Short mmCIF file of C-alpha atoms in Angstrom, two decimals:
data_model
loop_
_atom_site.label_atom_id
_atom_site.label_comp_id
_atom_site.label_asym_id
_atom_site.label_seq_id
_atom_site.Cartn_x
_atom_site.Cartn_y
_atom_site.Cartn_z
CA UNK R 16 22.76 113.21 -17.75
CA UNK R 17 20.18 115.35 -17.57
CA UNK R 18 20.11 119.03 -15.89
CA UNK R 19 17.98 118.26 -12.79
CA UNK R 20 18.75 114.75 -12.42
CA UNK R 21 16.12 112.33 -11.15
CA UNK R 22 17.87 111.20 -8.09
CA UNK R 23 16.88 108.69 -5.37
CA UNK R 24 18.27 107.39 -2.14
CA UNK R 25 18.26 103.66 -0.65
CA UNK R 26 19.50 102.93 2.55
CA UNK R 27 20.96 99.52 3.25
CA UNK R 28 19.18 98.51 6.51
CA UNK R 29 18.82 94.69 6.76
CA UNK R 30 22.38 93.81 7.71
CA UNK R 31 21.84 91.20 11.27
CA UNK R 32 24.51 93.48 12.86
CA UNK R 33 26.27 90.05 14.41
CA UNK R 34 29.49 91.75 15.54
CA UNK R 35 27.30 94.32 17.48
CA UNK R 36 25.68 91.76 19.09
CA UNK R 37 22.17 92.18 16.91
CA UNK R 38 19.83 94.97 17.01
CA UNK R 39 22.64 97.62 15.95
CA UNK R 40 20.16 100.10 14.01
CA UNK R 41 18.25 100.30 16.48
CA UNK R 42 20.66 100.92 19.52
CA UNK R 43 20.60 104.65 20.84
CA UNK R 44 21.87 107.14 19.05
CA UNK R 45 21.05 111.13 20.00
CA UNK R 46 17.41 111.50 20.70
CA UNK R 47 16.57 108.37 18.61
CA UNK R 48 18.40 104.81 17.48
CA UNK R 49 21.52 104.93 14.89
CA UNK R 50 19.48 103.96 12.06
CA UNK R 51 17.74 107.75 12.13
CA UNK R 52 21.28 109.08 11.87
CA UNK R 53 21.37 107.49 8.68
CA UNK R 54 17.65 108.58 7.75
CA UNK R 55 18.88 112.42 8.22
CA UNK R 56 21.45 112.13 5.75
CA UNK R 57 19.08 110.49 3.50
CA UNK R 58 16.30 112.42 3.23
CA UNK R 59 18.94 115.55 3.31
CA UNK R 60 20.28 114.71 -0.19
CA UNK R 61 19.07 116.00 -3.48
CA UNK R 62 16.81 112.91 -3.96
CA UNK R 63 13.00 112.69 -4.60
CA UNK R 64 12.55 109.54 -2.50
CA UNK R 65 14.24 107.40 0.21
CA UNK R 66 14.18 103.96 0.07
CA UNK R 67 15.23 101.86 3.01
CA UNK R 68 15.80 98.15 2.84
CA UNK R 69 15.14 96.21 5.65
CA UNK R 70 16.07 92.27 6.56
CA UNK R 71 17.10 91.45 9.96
CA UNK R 72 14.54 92.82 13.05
CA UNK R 73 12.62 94.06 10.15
CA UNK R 74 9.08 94.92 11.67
CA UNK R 75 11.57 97.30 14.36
CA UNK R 76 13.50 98.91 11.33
CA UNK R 77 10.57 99.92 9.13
CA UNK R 78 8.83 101.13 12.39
CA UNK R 79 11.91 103.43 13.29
CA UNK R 80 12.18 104.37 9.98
CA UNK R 81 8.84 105.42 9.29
CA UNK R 82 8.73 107.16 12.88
CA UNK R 83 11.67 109.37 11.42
CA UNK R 84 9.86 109.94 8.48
CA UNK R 85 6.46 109.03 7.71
CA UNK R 86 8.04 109.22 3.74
CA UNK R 87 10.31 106.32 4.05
CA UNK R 88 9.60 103.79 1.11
CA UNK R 89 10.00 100.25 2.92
CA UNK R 90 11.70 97.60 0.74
CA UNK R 91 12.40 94.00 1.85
CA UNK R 92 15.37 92.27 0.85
CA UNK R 93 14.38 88.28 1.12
CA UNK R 94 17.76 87.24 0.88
CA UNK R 95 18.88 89.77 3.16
CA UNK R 96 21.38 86.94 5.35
CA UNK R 97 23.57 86.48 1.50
CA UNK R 98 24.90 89.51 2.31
CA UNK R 99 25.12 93.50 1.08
CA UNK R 100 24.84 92.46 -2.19
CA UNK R 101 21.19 91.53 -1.33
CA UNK R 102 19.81 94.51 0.09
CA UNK R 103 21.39 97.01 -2.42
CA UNK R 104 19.83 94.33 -5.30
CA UNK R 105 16.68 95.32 -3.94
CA UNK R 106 16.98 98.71 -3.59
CA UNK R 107 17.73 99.58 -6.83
CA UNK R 108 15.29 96.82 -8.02
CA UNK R 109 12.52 99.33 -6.43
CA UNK R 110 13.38 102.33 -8.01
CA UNK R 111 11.26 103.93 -10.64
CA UNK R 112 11.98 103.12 -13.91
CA UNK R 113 13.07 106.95 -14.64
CA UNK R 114 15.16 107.32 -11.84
CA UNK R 115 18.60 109.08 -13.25
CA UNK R 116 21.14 107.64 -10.14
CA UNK R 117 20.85 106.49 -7.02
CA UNK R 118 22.65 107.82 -3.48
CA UNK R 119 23.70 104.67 -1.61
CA UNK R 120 23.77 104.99 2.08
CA UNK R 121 24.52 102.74 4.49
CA UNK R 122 22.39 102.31 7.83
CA UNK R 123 25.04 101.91 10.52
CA UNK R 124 26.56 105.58 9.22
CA UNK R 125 25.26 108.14 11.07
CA UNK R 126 27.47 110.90 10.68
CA UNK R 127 27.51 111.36 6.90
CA UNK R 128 27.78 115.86 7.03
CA UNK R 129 25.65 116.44 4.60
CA UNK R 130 27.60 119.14 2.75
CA UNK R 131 28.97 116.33 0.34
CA UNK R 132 25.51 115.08 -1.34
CA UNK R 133 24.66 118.22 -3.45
CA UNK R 134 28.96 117.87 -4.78
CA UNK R 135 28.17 114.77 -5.83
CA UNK R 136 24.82 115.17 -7.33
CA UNK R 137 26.80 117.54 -9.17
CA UNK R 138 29.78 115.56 -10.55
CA UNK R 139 26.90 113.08 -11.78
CA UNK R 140 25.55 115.68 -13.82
CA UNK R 141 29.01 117.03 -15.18
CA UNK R 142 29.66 113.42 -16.59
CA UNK R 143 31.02 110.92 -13.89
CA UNK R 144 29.26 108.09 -13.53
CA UNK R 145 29.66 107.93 -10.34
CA UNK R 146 30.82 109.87 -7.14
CA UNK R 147 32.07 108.66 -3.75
CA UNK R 148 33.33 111.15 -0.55
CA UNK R 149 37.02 111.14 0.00
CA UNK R 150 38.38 112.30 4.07
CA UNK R 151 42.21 112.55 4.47
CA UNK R 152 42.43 110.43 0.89
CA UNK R 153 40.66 107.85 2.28
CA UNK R 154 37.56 107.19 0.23
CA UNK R 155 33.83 106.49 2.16
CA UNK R 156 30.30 106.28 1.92
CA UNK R 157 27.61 107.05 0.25
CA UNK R 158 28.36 106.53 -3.20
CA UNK R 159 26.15 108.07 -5.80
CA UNK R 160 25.74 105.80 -8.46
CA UNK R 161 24.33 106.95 -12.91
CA UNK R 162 21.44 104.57 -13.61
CA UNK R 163 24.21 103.42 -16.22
CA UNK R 164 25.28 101.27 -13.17
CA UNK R 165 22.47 99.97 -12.21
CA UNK R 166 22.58 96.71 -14.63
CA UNK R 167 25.81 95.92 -12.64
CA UNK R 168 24.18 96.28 -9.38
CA UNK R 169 21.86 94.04 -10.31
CA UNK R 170 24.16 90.95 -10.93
CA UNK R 171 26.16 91.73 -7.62
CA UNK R 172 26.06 88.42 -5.13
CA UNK R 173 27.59 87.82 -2.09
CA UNK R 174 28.78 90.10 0.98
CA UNK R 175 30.22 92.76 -1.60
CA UNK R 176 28.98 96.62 -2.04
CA UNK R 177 29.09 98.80 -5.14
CA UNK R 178 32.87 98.72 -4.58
CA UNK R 179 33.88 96.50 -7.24
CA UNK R 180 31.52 98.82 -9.54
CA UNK R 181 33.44 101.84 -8.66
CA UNK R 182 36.79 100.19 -8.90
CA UNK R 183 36.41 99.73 -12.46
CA UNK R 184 35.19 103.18 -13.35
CA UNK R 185 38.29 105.07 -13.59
CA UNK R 186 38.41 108.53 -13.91
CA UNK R 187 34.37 108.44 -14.51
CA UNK R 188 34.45 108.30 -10.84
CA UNK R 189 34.22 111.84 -9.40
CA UNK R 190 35.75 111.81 -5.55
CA UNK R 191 34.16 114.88 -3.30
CA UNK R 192 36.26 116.18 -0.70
CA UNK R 193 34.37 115.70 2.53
CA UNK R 194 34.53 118.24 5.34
CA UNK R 195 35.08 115.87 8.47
CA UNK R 196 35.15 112.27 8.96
CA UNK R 197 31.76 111.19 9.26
CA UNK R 198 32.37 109.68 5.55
CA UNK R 199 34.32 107.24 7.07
CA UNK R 200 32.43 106.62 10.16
CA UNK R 201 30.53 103.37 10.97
CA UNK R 202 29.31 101.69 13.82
CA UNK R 203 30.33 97.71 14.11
CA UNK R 204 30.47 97.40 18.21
CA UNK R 205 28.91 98.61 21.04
CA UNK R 206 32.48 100.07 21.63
CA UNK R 207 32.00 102.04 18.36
CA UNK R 208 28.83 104.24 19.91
CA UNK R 209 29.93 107.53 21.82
CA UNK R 210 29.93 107.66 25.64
CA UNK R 211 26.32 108.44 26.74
#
């Protein structure tokens, strides 16, 4: 890969959120909703754009997002109910066609410390083909995924991530320590939001 890697970010954003009770990206989070913690993380990696896919409450997702950022590219994922493999289909289905890698993030993560996205923009460019956080050696999101990949993406179906893509990668998978646990953070209940 290339020295200054064409990178972009997607985040997955159209998930119903049923054990939350619906409307989880949007529930409060800091001065805005969760999804925006997300968004930070996002638009703080080394990427040239930021994709987010929406599904679920979709007019109220692309309006948060684009009140975080008017630079927010809005994707629709049709099929969004099939399941993650739906949303991050159309993601990378969006990209440009000389995008190098993409950063997945996920929407209902909004605690990712940014510290980890330049170390694994950088074990793309040293040769992995793909890099994932690690906290306490437990392995989290985002994953940063070589446009090698993205073929594999494509065919994905079903509830499943990019984890059975990484699983098969080896030692071509670069893991980056992370500096706290926000890597491994998500938000699936109310109960899972701090204490206002």
């Amino acid at each position: 890969m290339a020295t200054g890697a064409a990178l972009e970010a997607v985040v997955l954003a159209a998930g119903s959120g049923t054990r939350f009770g619906g409307g989880k990206l949007l529930a409060a989070w800091g001065p805005g909703v969760l999804l925006q913690g997300a968004l930070a993380a996002a638009f703080a990696a080394p990427a040239r754009s930021v994709t987010v896919v929406i599904g679920a409450d979709a007019p109220a997702v692309a309006e948060a997002a684009r009140q975080f950022d008017p630079r927010a590219l809005i994707v629709h994922a049709a099929d969004h109910a099939e399941g993650m493999a739906a949303s991050l289909r159309a993601g990378v289905a969006s990209l440009p066609d000389d995008a190098d890698g993409v950063f997945v993030f996920l929407g209902d993560m909004p605690r990712v410390p940014t510290a980890v996205l330049q170390a694994m923009a950088n074990a793309l460019l040293a040769g992995a083909l793909a890099a994932a956080p690690v906290f306490q050696g437990r392995r989290g999101n985002p994953v940063l995924l070589d446009r090698i990949l993205f073929p594999q993406l494509l065919a994905l179906t079903g509830d499943a991530g990019a984890r059975g893509v990484l699983q098969g990668l080896g030692e071509r998978l670069a893991l980056v320590e992370s500096p706290d646990d926000g890597v491994l953070y998500d938000v699936d209940e109310p109960g899972d939001l701090p204490s206002p």
